[in-house]
Amino acid sequence: ERLKQVGFVFNVHEYKFQSGLKRLKEYHAEFGHVKVPPSYKYDPHLYPFVRRQRDLFRAQELKNAKNSLSEDRIEKLNAIGFVWNPRREHIAE
């Protein structure tokens, strides 16, 4: 209980995901989309977070790999309009 009070992180993967999701929501609020460019300098960790989610998703789809991208996380990302395959979306436009 004392560890919780001082902000101890028990699950680093969950902490990193929630932190990235929070920053992605802030980006969405400012720009109206979540297509973070690799050149986005104001938060140099945001694009790598987005890229990692896409990589995990692709690994699940193509290789049926088990990883940290749970259905709950997918739903949270979908709720803010996350783009899983930006190339495919660009072609469709």
mmCIF file of N, CA and C in Angstrom:
data_model
loop_
_atom_site.group_PDB
_atom_site.id
_atom_site.type_symbol
_atom_site.label_atom_id
_atom_site.label_comp_id
_atom_site.label_asym_id
_atom_site.label_seq_id
_atom_site.Cartn_x
_atom_site.Cartn_y
_atom_site.Cartn_z
ATOM 1 N N GLU A 1 0.835 -1.201 0.000
ATOM 2 C CA GLU A 1 0.000 0.000 0.000
ATOM 3 C C GLU A 1 0.874 1.258 0.000
ATOM 4 N N ARG A 2 1.957 1.229 0.738
ATOM 5 C CA ARG A 2 2.832 2.406 0.790
ATOM 6 C C ARG A 2 3.490 2.652 -0.568
ATOM 7 N N LEU A 3 3.790 1.567 -1.273
ATOM 8 C CA LEU A 3 4.401 1.725 -2.592
ATOM 9 C C LEU A 3 3.453 2.436 -3.550
ATOM 10 N N LYS A 4 2.172 2.103 -3.472
ATOM 11 C CA LYS A 4 1.176 2.782 -4.307
ATOM 12 C C LYS A 4 1.122 4.273 -3.973
ATOM 13 N N GLN A 5 1.221 4.581 -2.683
ATOM 14 C CA GLN A 5 1.141 5.974 -2.249
ATOM 15 C C GLN A 5 2.282 6.824 -2.809
ATOM 16 N N VAL A 6 3.435 6.236 -2.990
ATOM 17 C CA VAL A 6 4.574 7.001 -3.511
ATOM 18 C C VAL A 6 4.687 6.890 -5.031
ATOM 19 N N GLY A 7 3.707 6.248 -5.680
ATOM 20 C CA GLY A 7 3.673 6.172 -7.129
ATOM 21 C C GLY A 7 4.529 5.076 -7.729
ATOM 22 N N PHE A 8 4.788 4.022 -6.985
ATOM 23 C CA PHE A 8 5.566 2.905 -7.496
ATOM 24 C C PHE A 8 4.837 2.244 -8.660
ATOM 25 N N VAL A 9 5.560 1.965 -9.727
ATOM 26 C CA VAL A 9 4.981 1.336 -10.912
ATOM 27 C C VAL A 9 5.182 -0.172 -10.803
ATOM 28 N N PHE A 10 4.082 -0.903 -10.724
ATOM 29 C CA PHE A 10 4.137 -2.359 -10.588
ATOM 30 C C PHE A 10 4.209 -3.053 -11.949
ATOM 31 N N ASN A 11 3.597 -2.465 -12.955
ATOM 32 C CA ASN A 11 3.568 -3.069 -14.280
ATOM 33 C C ASN A 11 4.080 -2.031 -15.280
ATOM 34 N N VAL A 12 5.342 -2.159 -15.645
ATOM 35 C CA VAL A 12 5.973 -1.175 -16.509
ATOM 36 C C VAL A 12 5.311 -1.133 -17.888
ATOM 37 N N HIS A 13 4.941 -2.292 -18.431
ATOM 38 C CA HIS A 13 4.297 -2.323 -19.752
ATOM 39 C C HIS A 13 2.972 -1.555 -19.740
ATOM 40 N N GLU A 14 2.193 -1.761 -18.714
ATOM 41 C CA GLU A 14 0.911 -1.058 -18.620
ATOM 42 C C GLU A 14 1.132 0.443 -18.425
ATOM 43 N N TYR A 15 2.100 0.779 -17.603
ATOM 44 C CA TYR A 15 2.415 2.191 -17.379
ATOM 45 C C TYR A 15 2.811 2.874 -18.691
ATOM 46 N N LYS A 16 3.689 2.214 -19.466
ATOM 47 C CA LYS A 16 4.131 2.793 -20.733
ATOM 48 C C LYS A 16 2.969 2.930 -21.715
ATOM 49 N N PHE A 17 2.097 1.921 -21.753
ATOM 50 C CA PHE A 17 0.949 2.002 -22.650
ATOM 51 C C PHE A 17 0.029 3.153 -22.243
ATOM 52 N N GLN A 18 -0.312 3.226 -20.969
ATOM 53 C CA GLN A 18 -1.224 4.278 -20.504
ATOM 54 C C GLN A 18 -0.621 5.660 -20.713
ATOM 55 N N SER A 19 0.671 5.787 -20.497
ATOM 56 C CA SER A 19 1.354 7.058 -20.723
ATOM 57 C C SER A 19 1.314 7.438 -22.198
ATOM 58 N N GLY A 20 1.606 6.477 -23.076
ATOM 59 C CA GLY A 20 1.556 6.737 -24.514
ATOM 60 C C GLY A 20 0.155 7.074 -24.976
ATOM 61 N N LEU A 21 -0.830 6.348 -24.462
ATOM 62 C CA LEU A 21 -2.231 6.603 -24.823
ATOM 63 C C LEU A 21 -2.652 8.009 -24.388
ATOM 64 N N LYS A 22 -2.243 8.407 -23.206
ATOM 65 C CA LYS A 22 -2.572 9.744 -22.705
ATOM 66 C C LYS A 22 -1.979 10.815 -23.619
ATOM 67 N N ARG A 23 -0.720 10.650 -23.995
ATOM 68 C CA ARG A 23 -0.068 11.627 -24.869
ATOM 69 C C ARG A 23 -0.696 11.615 -26.267
ATOM 70 N N LEU A 24 -1.117 10.438 -26.734
ATOM 71 C CA LEU A 24 -1.775 10.341 -28.037
ATOM 72 C C LEU A 24 -3.136 11.047 -28.006
ATOM 73 N N LYS A 25 -3.852 10.924 -26.915
ATOM 74 C CA LYS A 25 -5.132 11.631 -26.768
ATOM 75 C C LYS A 25 -4.913 13.142 -26.772
ATOM 76 N N GLU A 26 -3.834 13.588 -26.136
ATOM 77 C CA GLU A 26 -3.509 15.016 -26.131
ATOM 78 C C GLU A 26 -3.179 15.493 -27.544
ATOM 79 N N TYR A 27 -2.451 14.675 -28.282
ATOM 80 C CA TYR A 27 -2.126 14.991 -29.677
ATOM 81 C C TYR A 27 -3.420 15.098 -30.493
ATOM 82 N N HIS A 28 -4.319 14.145 -30.291
ATOM 83 C CA HIS A 28 -5.611 14.140 -30.985
ATOM 84 C C HIS A 28 -6.400 15.407 -30.664
ATOM 85 N N ALA A 29 -6.404 15.801 -29.403
ATOM 86 C CA ALA A 29 -7.139 17.001 -29.007
ATOM 87 C C ALA A 29 -6.586 18.245 -29.707
ATOM 88 N N GLU A 30 -5.282 18.267 -29.924
ATOM 89 C CA GLU A 30 -4.667 19.432 -30.557
ATOM 90 C C GLU A 30 -4.807 19.426 -32.083
ATOM 91 N N PHE A 31 -4.636 18.255 -32.707
ATOM 92 C CA PHE A 31 -4.574 18.191 -34.164
ATOM 93 C C PHE A 31 -5.802 17.569 -34.833
ATOM 94 N N GLY A 32 -6.671 16.916 -34.063
ATOM 95 C CA GLY A 32 -7.890 16.344 -34.621
ATOM 96 C C GLY A 32 -7.708 14.989 -35.280
ATOM 97 N N HIS A 33 -6.537 14.398 -35.148
ATOM 98 C CA HIS A 33 -6.252 13.067 -35.696
ATOM 99 C C HIS A 33 -5.110 12.460 -34.886
ATOM 100 N N VAL A 34 -4.821 11.196 -35.151
ATOM 101 C CA VAL A 34 -3.732 10.520 -34.423
ATOM 102 C C VAL A 34 -2.661 9.990 -35.377
ATOM 103 N N LYS A 35 -2.553 10.603 -36.544
ATOM 104 C CA LYS A 35 -1.515 10.207 -37.509
ATOM 105 C C LYS A 35 -0.232 10.981 -37.207
ATOM 106 N N VAL A 36 0.460 10.548 -36.176
ATOM 107 C CA VAL A 36 1.663 11.231 -35.715
ATOM 108 C C VAL A 36 2.787 11.007 -36.735
ATOM 109 N N PRO A 37 3.366 12.079 -37.251
ATOM 110 C CA PRO A 37 4.464 11.899 -38.213
ATOM 111 C C PRO A 37 5.765 11.542 -37.492
ATOM 112 N N PRO A 38 6.654 10.827 -38.170
ATOM 113 C CA PRO A 38 7.947 10.490 -37.559
ATOM 114 C C PRO A 38 8.747 11.733 -37.176
ATOM 115 N N SER A 39 8.487 12.832 -37.843
ATOM 116 C CA SER A 39 9.235 14.066 -37.606
ATOM 117 C C SER A 39 8.666 14.913 -36.463
ATOM 118 N N TYR A 40 7.663 14.419 -35.748
ATOM 119 C CA TYR A 40 7.027 15.200 -34.674
ATOM 120 C C TYR A 40 8.017 15.394 -33.532
ATOM 121 N N LYS A 41 8.504 16.622 -33.358
ATOM 122 C CA LYS A 41 9.596 16.902 -32.427
ATOM 123 C C LYS A 41 9.148 17.276 -31.017
ATOM 124 N N TYR A 42 7.899 17.640 -30.844
ATOM 125 C CA TYR A 42 7.453 18.114 -29.539
ATOM 126 C C TYR A 42 7.328 16.988 -28.519
ATOM 127 N N ASP A 43 7.188 15.780 -28.987
ATOM 128 C CA ASP A 43 7.173 14.601 -28.113
ATOM 129 C C ASP A 43 7.872 13.477 -28.882
ATOM 130 N N PRO A 44 9.196 13.389 -28.764
ATOM 131 C CA PRO A 44 9.946 12.425 -29.576
ATOM 132 C C PRO A 44 9.631 10.961 -29.276
ATOM 133 N N HIS A 45 8.896 10.703 -28.203
ATOM 134 C CA HIS A 45 8.543 9.329 -27.856
ATOM 135 C C HIS A 45 7.177 8.920 -28.403
ATOM 136 N N LEU A 46 6.426 9.879 -28.927
ATOM 137 C CA LEU A 46 5.061 9.577 -29.356
ATOM 138 C C LEU A 46 5.027 8.739 -30.637
ATOM 139 N N TYR A 47 5.794 9.127 -31.647
ATOM 140 C CA TYR A 47 5.789 8.325 -32.870
ATOM 141 C C TYR A 47 6.274 6.896 -32.608
ATOM 142 N N PRO A 48 7.358 6.695 -31.851
ATOM 143 C CA PRO A 48 7.763 5.308 -31.546
ATOM 144 C C PRO A 48 6.664 4.508 -30.833
ATOM 145 N N PHE A 49 5.885 5.165 -29.981
ATOM 146 C CA PHE A 49 4.760 4.493 -29.322
ATOM 147 C C PHE A 49 3.739 4.042 -30.365
ATOM 148 N N VAL A 50 3.369 4.952 -31.265
ATOM 149 C CA VAL A 50 2.395 4.643 -32.311
ATOM 150 C C VAL A 50 2.918 3.503 -33.180
ATOM 151 N N ARG A 51 4.165 3.602 -33.580
ATOM 152 C CA ARG A 51 4.768 2.573 -34.435
ATOM 153 C C ARG A 51 4.764 1.209 -33.744
ATOM 154 N N ARG A 52 5.063 1.207 -32.448
ATOM 155 C CA ARG A 52 5.094 -0.048 -31.685
ATOM 156 C C ARG A 52 3.706 -0.696 -31.650
ATOM 157 N N GLN A 53 2.656 0.094 -31.478
ATOM 158 C CA GLN A 53 1.304 -0.464 -31.447
ATOM 159 C C GLN A 53 0.964 -1.094 -32.795
ATOM 160 N N ARG A 54 1.348 -0.414 -33.871
ATOM 161 C CA ARG A 54 1.110 -0.962 -35.215
ATOM 162 C C ARG A 54 1.880 -2.262 -35.430
ATOM 163 N N ASP A 55 3.129 -2.274 -34.980
ATOM 164 C CA ASP A 55 3.951 -3.485 -35.129
ATOM 165 C C ASP A 55 3.358 -4.660 -34.355
ATOM 166 N N LEU A 56 2.893 -4.401 -33.140
ATOM 167 C CA LEU A 56 2.277 -5.457 -32.334
ATOM 168 C C LEU A 56 1.003 -5.970 -32.998
ATOM 169 N N PHE A 57 0.211 -5.058 -33.524
ATOM 170 C CA PHE A 57 -1.041 -5.420 -34.189
ATOM 171 C C PHE A 57 -0.757 -6.277 -35.424
ATOM 172 N N ARG A 58 0.207 -5.840 -36.215
ATOM 173 C CA ARG A 58 0.569 -6.575 -37.431
ATOM 174 C C ARG A 58 1.092 -7.971 -37.086
ATOM 175 N N ALA A 59 1.879 -8.090 -36.025
ATOM 176 C CA ALA A 59 2.391 -9.394 -35.595
ATOM 177 C C ALA A 59 1.246 -10.322 -35.208
ATOM 178 N N GLN A 60 0.232 -9.774 -34.561
ATOM 179 C CA GLN A 60 -0.931 -10.595 -34.196
ATOM 180 C C GLN A 60 -1.695 -11.039 -35.429
ATOM 181 N N GLU A 61 -1.899 -10.128 -36.376
ATOM 182 C CA GLU A 61 -2.675 -10.458 -37.572
ATOM 183 C C GLU A 61 -1.955 -11.429 -38.493
ATOM 184 N N LEU A 62 -0.688 -11.187 -38.743
ATOM 185 C CA LEU A 62 0.049 -11.972 -39.721
ATOM 186 C C LEU A 62 0.601 -13.281 -39.160
ATOM 187 N N LYS A 63 1.039 -13.225 -37.921
ATOM 188 C CA LYS A 63 1.713 -14.393 -37.349
ATOM 189 C C LYS A 63 0.942 -15.025 -36.202
ATOM 190 N N ASN A 64 -0.205 -14.457 -35.889
ATOM 191 C CA ASN A 64 -0.995 -14.929 -34.758
ATOM 192 C C ASN A 64 -0.162 -14.934 -33.473
ATOM 193 N N ALA A 65 0.712 -13.943 -33.357
ATOM 194 C CA ALA A 65 1.610 -13.850 -32.203
ATOM 195 C C ALA A 65 0.869 -13.318 -30.987
ATOM 196 N N LYS A 66 1.208 -13.859 -29.844
ATOM 197 C CA LYS A 66 0.669 -13.334 -28.587
ATOM 198 C C LYS A 66 1.633 -12.266 -28.100
ATOM 199 N N ASN A 67 1.084 -11.107 -27.756
ATOM 200 C CA ASN A 67 1.914 -10.033 -27.241
ATOM 201 C C ASN A 67 1.089 -9.152 -26.313
ATOM 202 N N SER A 68 1.640 -8.005 -25.970
ATOM 203 C CA SER A 68 0.992 -7.154 -24.971
ATOM 204 C C SER A 68 -0.165 -6.324 -25.519
ATOM 205 N N LEU A 69 -0.455 -6.421 -26.809
ATOM 206 C CA LEU A 69 -1.564 -5.651 -27.373
ATOM 207 C C LEU A 69 -2.868 -6.429 -27.187
ATOM 208 N N SER A 70 -3.501 -6.179 -26.065
ATOM 209 C CA SER A 70 -4.741 -6.883 -25.724
ATOM 210 C C SER A 70 -5.929 -6.277 -26.475
ATOM 211 N N GLU A 71 -7.031 -6.990 -26.450
ATOM 212 C CA GLU A 71 -8.270 -6.474 -27.061
ATOM 213 C C GLU A 71 -8.673 -5.152 -26.409
ATOM 214 N N ASP A 72 -8.467 -5.044 -25.116
ATOM 215 C CA ASP A 72 -8.789 -3.815 -24.392
ATOM 216 C C ASP A 72 -7.971 -2.644 -24.932
ATOM 217 N N ARG A 73 -6.694 -2.869 -25.162
ATOM 218 C CA ARG A 73 -5.842 -1.812 -25.696
ATOM 219 C C ARG A 73 -6.249 -1.452 -27.126
ATOM 220 N N ILE A 74 -6.564 -2.441 -27.909
ATOM 221 C CA ILE A 74 -7.020 -2.197 -29.286
ATOM 222 C C ILE A 74 -8.287 -1.339 -29.269
ATOM 223 N N GLU A 75 -9.219 -1.666 -28.382
ATOM 224 C CA GLU A 75 -10.459 -0.893 -28.270
ATOM 225 C C GLU A 75 -10.184 0.552 -27.861
ATOM 226 N N LYS A 76 -9.257 0.737 -26.928
ATOM 227 C CA LYS A 76 -8.924 2.099 -26.477
ATOM 228 C C LYS A 76 -8.311 2.901 -27.616
ATOM 229 N N LEU A 77 -7.459 2.280 -28.398
ATOM 230 C CA LEU A 77 -6.851 2.971 -29.534
ATOM 231 C C LEU A 77 -7.880 3.228 -30.630
ATOM 232 N N ASN A 78 -8.736 2.261 -30.899
ATOM 233 C CA ASN A 78 -9.791 2.446 -31.899
ATOM 234 C C ASN A 78 -10.732 3.585 -31.511
ATOM 235 N N ALA A 79 -10.968 3.741 -30.222
ATOM 236 C CA ALA A 79 -11.896 4.768 -29.737
ATOM 237 C C ALA A 79 -11.429 6.178 -30.082
ATOM 238 N N ILE A 80 -10.126 6.354 -30.299
ATOM 239 C CA ILE A 80 -9.636 7.691 -30.665
ATOM 240 C C ILE A 80 -9.262 7.765 -32.149
ATOM 241 N N GLY A 81 -9.686 6.761 -32.909
ATOM 242 C CA GLY A 81 -9.465 6.783 -34.353
ATOM 243 C C GLY A 81 -8.070 6.362 -34.773
ATOM 244 N N PHE A 82 -7.469 5.469 -34.023
ATOM 245 C CA PHE A 82 -6.113 5.015 -34.343
ATOM 246 C C PHE A 82 -6.063 4.416 -35.742
ATOM 247 N N VAL A 83 -5.021 4.748 -36.482
ATOM 248 C CA VAL A 83 -4.837 4.254 -37.849
ATOM 249 C C VAL A 83 -3.834 3.103 -37.792
ATOM 250 N N TRP A 84 -4.323 1.891 -38.029
ATOM 251 C CA TRP A 84 -3.463 0.708 -37.917
ATOM 252 C C TRP A 84 -2.551 0.546 -39.117
ATOM 253 N N ASN A 85 -3.024 0.950 -40.282
ATOM 254 C CA ASN A 85 -2.211 0.834 -41.482
ATOM 255 C C ASN A 85 -2.303 2.145 -42.261
ATOM 256 N N PRO A 86 -1.400 3.073 -42.004
ATOM 257 C CA PRO A 86 -1.510 4.382 -42.649
ATOM 258 C C PRO A 86 -1.348 4.321 -44.167
ATOM 259 N N ARG A 87 -0.581 3.370 -44.678
ATOM 260 C CA ARG A 87 -0.428 3.253 -46.132
ATOM 261 C C ARG A 87 -1.743 2.869 -46.780
ATOM 262 N N ARG A 88 -2.432 1.910 -46.179
ATOM 263 C CA ARG A 88 -3.711 1.462 -46.732
ATOM 264 C C ARG A 88 -4.734 2.600 -46.692
ATOM 265 N N GLU A 89 -4.735 3.365 -45.613
ATOM 266 C CA GLU A 89 -5.679 4.483 -45.513
ATOM 267 C C GLU A 89 -5.352 5.554 -46.547
ATOM 268 N N HIS A 90 -4.076 5.796 -46.773
ATOM 269 C CA HIS A 90 -3.660 6.802 -47.756
ATOM 270 C C HIS A 90 -4.105 6.405 -49.159
ATOM 271 N N ILE A 91 -4.004 5.135 -49.484
ATOM 272 C CA ILE A 91 -4.425 4.633 -50.798
ATOM 273 C C ILE A 91 -5.933 4.784 -50.972
ATOM 274 N N ALA A 92 -6.682 4.540 -49.885
ATOM 275 C CA ALA A 92 -8.141 4.611 -49.952
ATOM 276 C C ALA A 92 -8.647 6.043 -50.126
ATOM 277 N N GLU A 93 -7.850 7.020 -49.733
ATOM 278 C CA GLU A 93 -8.299 8.420 -49.826
ATOM 279 C C GLU A 93 -8.269 8.939 -51.183
#
